[in-house]
PDB file of N, H, CA, C and O in Angstrom:
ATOM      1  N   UNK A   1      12.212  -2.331   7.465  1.00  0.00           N
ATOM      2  CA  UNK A   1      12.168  -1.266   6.512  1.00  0.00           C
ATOM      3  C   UNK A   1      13.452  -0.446   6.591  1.00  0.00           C
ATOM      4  O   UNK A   1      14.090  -0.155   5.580  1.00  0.00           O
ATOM      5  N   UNK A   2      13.811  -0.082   7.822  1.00  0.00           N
ATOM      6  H   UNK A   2      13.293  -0.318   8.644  1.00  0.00           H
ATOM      7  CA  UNK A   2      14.890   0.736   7.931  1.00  0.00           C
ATOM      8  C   UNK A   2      16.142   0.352   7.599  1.00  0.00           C
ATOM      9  O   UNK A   2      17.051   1.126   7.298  1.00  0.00           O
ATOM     10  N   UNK A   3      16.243  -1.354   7.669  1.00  0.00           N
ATOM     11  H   UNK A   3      15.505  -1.983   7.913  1.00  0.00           H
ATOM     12  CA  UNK A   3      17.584  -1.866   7.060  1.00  0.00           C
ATOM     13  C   UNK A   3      17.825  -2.405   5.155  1.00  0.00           C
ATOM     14  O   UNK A   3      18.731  -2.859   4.455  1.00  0.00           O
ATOM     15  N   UNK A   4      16.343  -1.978   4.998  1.00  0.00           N
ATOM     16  H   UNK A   4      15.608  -1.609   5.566  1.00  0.00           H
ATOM     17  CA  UNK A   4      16.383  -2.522   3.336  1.00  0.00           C
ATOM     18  C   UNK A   4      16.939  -0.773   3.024  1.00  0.00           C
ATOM     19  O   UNK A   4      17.911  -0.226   2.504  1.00  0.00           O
ATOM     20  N   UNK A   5      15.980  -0.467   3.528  1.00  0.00           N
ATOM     21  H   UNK A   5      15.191  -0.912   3.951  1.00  0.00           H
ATOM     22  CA  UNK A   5      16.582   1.177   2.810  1.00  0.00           C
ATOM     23  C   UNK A   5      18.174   1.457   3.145  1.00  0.00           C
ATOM     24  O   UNK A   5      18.698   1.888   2.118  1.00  0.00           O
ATOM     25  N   UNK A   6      19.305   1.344   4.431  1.00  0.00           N
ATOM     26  H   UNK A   6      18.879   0.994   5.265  1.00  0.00           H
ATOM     27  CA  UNK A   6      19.680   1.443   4.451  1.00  0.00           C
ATOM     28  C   UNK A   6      20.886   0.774   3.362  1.00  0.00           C
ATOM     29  O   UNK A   6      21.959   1.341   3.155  1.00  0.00           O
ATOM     30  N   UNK A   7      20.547  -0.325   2.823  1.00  0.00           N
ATOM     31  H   UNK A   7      19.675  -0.785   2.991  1.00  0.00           H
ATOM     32  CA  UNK A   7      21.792  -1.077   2.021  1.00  0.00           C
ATOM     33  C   UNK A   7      21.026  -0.715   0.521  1.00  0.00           C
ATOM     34  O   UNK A   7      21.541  -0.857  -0.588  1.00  0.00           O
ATOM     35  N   UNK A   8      19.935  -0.313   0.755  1.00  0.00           N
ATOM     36  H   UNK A   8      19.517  -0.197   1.656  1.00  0.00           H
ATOM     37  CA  UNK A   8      19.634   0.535  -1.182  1.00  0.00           C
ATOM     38  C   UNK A   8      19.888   1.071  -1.666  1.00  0.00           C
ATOM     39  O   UNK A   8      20.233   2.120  -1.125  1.00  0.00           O
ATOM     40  N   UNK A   9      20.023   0.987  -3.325  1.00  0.00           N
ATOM     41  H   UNK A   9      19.742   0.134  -3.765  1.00  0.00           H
ATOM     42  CA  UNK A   9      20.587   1.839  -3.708  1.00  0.00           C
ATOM     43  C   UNK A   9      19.313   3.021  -4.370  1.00  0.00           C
ATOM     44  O   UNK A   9      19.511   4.216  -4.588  1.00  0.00           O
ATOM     45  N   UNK A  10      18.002   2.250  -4.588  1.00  0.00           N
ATOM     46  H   UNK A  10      17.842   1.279  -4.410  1.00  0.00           H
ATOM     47  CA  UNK A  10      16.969   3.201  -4.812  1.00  0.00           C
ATOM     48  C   UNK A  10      16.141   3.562  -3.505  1.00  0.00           C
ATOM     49  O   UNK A  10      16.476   3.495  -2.322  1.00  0.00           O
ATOM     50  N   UNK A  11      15.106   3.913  -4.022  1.00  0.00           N
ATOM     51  H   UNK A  11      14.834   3.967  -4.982  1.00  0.00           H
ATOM     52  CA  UNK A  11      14.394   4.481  -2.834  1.00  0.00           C
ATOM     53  C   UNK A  11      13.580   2.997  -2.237  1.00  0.00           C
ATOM     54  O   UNK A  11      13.406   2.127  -3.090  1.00  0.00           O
ATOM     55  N   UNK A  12      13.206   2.772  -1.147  1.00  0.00           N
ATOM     56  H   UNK A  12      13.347   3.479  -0.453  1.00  0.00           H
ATOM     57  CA  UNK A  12      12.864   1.811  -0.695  1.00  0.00           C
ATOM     58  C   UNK A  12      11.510   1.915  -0.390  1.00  0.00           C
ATOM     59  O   UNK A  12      11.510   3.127  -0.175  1.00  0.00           O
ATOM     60  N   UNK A  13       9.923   1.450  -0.136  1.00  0.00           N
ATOM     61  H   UNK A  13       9.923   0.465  -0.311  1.00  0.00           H
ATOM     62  CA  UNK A  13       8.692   1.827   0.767  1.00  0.00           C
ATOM     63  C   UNK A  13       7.636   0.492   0.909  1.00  0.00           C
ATOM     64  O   UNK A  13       7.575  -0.443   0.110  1.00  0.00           O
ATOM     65  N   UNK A  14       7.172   0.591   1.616  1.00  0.00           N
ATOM     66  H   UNK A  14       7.223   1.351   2.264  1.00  0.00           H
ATOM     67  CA  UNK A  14       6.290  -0.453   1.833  1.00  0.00           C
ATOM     68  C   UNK A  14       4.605  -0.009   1.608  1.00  0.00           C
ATOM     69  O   UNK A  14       4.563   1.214   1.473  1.00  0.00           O
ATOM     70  N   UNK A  15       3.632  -0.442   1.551  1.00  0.00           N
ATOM     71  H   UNK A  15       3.666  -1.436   1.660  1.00  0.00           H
ATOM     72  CA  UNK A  15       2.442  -0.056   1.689  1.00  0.00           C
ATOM     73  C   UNK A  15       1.812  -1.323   2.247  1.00  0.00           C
ATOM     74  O   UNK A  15       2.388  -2.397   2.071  1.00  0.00           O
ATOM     75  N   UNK A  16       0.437  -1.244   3.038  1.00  0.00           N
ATOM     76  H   UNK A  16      -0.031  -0.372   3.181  1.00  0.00           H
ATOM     77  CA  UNK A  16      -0.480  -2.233   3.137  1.00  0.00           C
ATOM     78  C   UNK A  16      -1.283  -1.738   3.521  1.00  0.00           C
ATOM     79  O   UNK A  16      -1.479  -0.523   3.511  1.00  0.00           O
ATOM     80  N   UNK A  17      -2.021  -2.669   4.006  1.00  0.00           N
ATOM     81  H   UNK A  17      -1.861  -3.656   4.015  1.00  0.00           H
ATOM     82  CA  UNK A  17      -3.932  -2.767   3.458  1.00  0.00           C
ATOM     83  C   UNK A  17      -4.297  -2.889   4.916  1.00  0.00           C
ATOM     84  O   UNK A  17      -3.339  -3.550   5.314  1.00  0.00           O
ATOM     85  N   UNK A  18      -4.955  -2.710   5.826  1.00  0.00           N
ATOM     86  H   UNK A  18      -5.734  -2.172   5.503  1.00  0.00           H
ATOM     87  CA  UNK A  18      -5.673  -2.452   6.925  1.00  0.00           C
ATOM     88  C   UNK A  18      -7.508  -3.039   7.111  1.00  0.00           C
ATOM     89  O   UNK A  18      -8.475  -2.340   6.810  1.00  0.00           O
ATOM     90  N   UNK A  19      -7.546  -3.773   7.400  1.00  0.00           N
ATOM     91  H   UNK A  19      -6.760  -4.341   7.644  1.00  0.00           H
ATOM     92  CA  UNK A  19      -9.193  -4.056   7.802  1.00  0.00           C
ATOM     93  C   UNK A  19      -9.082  -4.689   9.091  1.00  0.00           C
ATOM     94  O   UNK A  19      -8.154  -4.872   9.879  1.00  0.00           O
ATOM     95  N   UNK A  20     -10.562  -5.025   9.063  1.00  0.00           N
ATOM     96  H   UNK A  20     -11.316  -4.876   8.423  1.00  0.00           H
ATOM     97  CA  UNK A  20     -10.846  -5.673  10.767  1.00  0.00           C
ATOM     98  C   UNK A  20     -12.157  -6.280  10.345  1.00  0.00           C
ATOM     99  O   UNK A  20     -13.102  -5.891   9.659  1.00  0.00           O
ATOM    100  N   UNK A  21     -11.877  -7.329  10.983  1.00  0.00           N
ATOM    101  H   UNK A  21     -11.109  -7.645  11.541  1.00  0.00           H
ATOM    102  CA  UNK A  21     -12.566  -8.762  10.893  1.00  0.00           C
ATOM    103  C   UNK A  21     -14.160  -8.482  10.492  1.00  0.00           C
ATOM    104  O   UNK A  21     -14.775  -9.240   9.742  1.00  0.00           O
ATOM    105  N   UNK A  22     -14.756  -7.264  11.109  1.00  0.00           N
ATOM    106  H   UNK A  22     -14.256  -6.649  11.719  1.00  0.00           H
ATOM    107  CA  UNK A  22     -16.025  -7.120  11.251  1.00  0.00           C
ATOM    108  C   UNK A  22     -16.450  -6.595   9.658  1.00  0.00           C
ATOM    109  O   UNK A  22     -17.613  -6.669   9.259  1.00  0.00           O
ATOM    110  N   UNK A  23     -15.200  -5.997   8.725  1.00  0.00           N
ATOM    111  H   UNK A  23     -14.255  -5.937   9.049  1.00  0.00           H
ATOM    112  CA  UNK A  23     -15.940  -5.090   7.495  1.00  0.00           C
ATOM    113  C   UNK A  23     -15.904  -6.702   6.713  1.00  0.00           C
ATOM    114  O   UNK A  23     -16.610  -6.571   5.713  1.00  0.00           O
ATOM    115  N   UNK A  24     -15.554  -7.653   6.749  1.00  0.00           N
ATOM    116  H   UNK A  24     -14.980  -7.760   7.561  1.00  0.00           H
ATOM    117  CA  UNK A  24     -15.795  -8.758   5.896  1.00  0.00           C
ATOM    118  C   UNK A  24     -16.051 -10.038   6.387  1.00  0.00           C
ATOM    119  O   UNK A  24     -15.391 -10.317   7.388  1.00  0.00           O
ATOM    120  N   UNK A  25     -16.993 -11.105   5.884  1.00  0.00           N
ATOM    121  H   UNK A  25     -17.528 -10.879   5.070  1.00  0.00           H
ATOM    122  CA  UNK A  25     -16.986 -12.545   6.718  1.00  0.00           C
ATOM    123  C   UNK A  25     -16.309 -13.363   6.431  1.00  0.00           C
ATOM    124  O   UNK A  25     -16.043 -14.264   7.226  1.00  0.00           O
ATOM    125  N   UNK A  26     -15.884 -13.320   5.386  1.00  0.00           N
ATOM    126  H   UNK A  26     -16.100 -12.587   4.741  1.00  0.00           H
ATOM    127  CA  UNK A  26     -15.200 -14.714   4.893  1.00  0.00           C
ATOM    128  C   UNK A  26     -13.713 -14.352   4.850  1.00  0.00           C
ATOM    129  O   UNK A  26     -13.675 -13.185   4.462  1.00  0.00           O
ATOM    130  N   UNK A  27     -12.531 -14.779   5.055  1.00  0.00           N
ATOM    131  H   UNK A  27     -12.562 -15.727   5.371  1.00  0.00           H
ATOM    132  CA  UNK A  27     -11.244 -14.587   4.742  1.00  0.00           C
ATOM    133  C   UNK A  27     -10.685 -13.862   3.431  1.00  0.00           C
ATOM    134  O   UNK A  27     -10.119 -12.772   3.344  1.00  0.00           O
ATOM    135  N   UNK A  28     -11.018 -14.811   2.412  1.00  0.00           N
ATOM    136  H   UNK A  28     -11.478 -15.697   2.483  1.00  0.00           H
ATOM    137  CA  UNK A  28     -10.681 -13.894   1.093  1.00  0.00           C
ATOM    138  C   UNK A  28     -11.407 -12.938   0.736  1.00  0.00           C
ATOM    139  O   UNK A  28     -10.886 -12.136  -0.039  1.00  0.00           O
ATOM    140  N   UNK A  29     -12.840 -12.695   1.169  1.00  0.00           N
ATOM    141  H   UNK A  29     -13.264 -13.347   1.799  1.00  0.00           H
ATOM    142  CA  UNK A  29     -12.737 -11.323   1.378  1.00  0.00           C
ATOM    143  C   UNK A  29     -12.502  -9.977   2.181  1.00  0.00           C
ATOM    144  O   UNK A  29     -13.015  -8.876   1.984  1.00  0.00           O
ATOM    145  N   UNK A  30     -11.710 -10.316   3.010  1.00  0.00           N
ATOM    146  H   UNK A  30     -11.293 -11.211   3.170  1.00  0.00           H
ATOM    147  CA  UNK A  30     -10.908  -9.833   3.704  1.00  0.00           C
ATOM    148  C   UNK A  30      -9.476  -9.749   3.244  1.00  0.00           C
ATOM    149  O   UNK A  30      -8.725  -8.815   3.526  1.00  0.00           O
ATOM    150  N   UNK A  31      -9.277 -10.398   2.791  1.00  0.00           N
ATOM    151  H   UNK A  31      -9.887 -11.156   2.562  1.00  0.00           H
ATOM    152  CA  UNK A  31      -7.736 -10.072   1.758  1.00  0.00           C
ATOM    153  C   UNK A  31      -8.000  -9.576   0.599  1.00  0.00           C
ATOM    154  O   UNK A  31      -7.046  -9.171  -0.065  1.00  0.00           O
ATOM    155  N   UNK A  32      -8.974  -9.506   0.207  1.00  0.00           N
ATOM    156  H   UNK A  32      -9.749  -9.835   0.746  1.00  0.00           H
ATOM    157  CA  UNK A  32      -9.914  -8.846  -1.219  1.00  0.00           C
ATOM    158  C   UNK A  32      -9.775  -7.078  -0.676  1.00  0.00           C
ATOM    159  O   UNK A  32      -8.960  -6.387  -1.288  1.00  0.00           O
ATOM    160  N   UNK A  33     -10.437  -6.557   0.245  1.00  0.00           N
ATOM    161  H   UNK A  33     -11.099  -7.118   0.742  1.00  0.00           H
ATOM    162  CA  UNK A  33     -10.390  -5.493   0.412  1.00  0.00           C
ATOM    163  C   UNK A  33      -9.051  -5.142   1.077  1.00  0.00           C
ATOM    164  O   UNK A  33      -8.624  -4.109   0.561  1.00  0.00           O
ATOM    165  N   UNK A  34      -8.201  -5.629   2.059  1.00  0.00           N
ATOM    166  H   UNK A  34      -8.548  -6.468   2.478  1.00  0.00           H
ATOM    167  CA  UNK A  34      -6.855  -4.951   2.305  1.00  0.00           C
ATOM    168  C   UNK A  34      -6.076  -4.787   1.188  1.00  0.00           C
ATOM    169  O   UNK A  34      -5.184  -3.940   1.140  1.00  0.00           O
ATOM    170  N   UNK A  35      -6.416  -5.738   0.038  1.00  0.00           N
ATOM    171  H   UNK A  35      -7.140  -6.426   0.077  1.00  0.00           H
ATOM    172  CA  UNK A  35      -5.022  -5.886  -1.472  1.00  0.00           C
ATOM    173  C   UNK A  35      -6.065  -4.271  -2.174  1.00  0.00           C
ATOM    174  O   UNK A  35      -5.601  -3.282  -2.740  1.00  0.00           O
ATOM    175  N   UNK A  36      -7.503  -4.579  -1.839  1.00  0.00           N
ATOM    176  H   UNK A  36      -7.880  -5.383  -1.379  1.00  0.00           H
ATOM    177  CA  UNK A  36      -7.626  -3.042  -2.815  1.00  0.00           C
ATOM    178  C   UNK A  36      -7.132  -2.058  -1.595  1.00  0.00           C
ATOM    179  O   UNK A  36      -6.318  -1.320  -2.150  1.00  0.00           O
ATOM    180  N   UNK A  37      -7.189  -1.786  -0.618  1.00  0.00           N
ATOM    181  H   UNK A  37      -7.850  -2.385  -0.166  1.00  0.00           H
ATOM    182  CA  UNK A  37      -6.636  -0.247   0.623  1.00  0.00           C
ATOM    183  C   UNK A  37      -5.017  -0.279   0.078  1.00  0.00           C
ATOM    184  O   UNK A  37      -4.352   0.756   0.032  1.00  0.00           O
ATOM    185  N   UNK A  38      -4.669  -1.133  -0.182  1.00  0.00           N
ATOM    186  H   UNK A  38      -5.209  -1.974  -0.144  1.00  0.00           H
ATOM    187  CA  UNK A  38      -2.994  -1.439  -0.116  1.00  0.00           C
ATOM    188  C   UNK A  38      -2.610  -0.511  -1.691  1.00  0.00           C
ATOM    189  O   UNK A  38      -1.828   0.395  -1.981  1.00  0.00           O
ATOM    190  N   UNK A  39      -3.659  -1.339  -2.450  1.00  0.00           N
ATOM    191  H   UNK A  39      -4.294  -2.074  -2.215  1.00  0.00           H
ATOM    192  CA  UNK A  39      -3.001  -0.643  -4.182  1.00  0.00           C
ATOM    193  C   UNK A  39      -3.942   0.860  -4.396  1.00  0.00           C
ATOM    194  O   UNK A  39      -3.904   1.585  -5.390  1.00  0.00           O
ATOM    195  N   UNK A  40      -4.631   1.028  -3.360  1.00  0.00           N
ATOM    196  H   UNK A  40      -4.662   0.439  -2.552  1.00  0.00           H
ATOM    197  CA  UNK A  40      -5.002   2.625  -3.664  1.00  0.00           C
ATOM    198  C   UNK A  40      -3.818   3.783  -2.272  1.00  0.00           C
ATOM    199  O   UNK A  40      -3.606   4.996  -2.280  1.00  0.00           O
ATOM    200  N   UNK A  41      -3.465   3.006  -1.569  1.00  0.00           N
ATOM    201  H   UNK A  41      -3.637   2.021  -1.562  1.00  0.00           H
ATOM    202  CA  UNK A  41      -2.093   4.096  -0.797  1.00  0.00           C
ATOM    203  C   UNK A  41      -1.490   4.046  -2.441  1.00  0.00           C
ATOM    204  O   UNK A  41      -1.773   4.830  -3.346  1.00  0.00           O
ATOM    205  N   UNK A  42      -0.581   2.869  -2.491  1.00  0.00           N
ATOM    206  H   UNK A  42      -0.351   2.232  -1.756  1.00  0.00           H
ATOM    207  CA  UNK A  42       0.469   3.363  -4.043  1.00  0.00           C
ATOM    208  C   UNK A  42      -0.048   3.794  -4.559  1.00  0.00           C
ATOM    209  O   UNK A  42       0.558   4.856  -4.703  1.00  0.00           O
ATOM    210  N   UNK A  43      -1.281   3.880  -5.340  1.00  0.00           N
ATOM    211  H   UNK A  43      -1.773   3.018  -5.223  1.00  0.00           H
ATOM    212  CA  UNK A  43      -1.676   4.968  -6.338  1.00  0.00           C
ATOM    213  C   UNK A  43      -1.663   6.050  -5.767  1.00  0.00           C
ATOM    214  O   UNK A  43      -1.132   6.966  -6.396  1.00  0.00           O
ATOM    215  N   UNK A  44      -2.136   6.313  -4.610  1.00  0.00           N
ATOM    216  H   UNK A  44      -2.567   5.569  -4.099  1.00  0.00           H
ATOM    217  CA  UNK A  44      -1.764   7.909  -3.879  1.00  0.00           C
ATOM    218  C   UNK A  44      -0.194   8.516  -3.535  1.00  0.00           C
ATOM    219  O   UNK A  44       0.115   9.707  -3.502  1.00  0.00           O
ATOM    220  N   UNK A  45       0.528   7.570  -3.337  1.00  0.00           N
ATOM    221  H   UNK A  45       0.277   6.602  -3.364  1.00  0.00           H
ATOM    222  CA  UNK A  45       2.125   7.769  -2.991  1.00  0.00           C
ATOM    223  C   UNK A  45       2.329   8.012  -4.583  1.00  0.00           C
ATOM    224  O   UNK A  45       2.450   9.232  -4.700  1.00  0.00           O
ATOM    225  N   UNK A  46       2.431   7.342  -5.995  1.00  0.00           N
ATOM    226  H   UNK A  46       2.333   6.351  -5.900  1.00  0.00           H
ATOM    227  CA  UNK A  46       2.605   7.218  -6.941  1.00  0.00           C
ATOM    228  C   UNK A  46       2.181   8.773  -7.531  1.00  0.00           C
ATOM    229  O   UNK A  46       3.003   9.660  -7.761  1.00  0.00           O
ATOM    230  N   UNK A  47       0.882   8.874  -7.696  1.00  0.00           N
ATOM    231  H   UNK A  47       0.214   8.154  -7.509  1.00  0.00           H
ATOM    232  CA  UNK A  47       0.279  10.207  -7.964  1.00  0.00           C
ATOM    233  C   UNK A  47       1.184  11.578  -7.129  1.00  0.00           C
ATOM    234  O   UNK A  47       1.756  12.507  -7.699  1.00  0.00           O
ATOM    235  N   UNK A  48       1.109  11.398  -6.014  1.00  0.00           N
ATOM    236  H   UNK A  48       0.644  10.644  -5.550  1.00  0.00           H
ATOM    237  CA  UNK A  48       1.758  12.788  -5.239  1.00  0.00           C
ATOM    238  C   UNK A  48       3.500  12.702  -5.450  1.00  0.00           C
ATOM    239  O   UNK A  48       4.180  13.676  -5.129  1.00  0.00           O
ATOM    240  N   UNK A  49       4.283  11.183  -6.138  1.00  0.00           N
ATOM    241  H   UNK A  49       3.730  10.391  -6.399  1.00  0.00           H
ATOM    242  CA  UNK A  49       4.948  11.558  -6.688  1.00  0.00           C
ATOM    243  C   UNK A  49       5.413  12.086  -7.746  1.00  0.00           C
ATOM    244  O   UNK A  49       6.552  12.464  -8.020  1.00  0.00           O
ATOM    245  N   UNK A  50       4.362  12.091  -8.389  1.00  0.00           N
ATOM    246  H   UNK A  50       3.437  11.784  -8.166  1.00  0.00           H
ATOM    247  CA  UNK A  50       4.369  12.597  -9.991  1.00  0.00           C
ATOM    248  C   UNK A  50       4.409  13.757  -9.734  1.00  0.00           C
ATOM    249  O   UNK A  50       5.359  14.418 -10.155  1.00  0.00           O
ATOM    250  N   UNK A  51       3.345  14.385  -8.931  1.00  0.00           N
ATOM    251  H   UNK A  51       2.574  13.848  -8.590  1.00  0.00           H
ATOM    252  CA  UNK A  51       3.010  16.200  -8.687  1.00  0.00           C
ATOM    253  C   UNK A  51       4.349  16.604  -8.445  1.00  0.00           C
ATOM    254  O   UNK A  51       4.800  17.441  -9.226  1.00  0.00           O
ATOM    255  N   UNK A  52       5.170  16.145  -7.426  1.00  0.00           N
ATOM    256  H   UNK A  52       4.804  15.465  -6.791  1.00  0.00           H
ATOM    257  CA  UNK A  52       5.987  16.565  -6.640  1.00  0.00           C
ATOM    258  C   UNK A  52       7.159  16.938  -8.249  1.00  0.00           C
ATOM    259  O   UNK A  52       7.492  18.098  -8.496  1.00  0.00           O
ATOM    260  N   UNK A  53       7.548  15.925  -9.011  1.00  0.00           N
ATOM    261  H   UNK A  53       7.277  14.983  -8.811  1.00  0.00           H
ATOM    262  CA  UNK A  53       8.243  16.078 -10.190  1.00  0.00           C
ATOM    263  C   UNK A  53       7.817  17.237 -11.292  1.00  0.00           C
ATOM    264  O   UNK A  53       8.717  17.805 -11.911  1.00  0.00           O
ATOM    265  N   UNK A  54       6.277  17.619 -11.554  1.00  0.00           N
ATOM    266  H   UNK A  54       5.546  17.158 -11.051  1.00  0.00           H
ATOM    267  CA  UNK A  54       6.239  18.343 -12.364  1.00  0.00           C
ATOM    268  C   UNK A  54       6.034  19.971 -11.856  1.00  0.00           C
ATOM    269  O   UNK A  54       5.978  20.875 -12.689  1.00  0.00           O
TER     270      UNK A  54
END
């Protein structure tokens, strides 16, 4: 992270998705719920960047 940002010319960020083996049984759903934790941080980073602009 620290070396993409460093040679960018925009702003650089990462997000991801967090679970543990026990909230799902099967694999894809386990990548089912980290891809939704992952696209609700950006909607929260996204949103509190908007505030921050207006």
């Amino acid at each position: 992270m620290s070396a993409a940002q460093a040679v960018a010319v925009q702003r650089t960020g990462a997000s991801t998705g967090v679970v543990q083996s026990a909230e799902a049984g099967q694999v894809p759903a386990l990548l089912a719920l980290a891809d939704e934790r992952m696209y609700a941080v950006k909607r929260r980073r996204q949103q509190a960047g908007s505030a921050a602009v207006e």
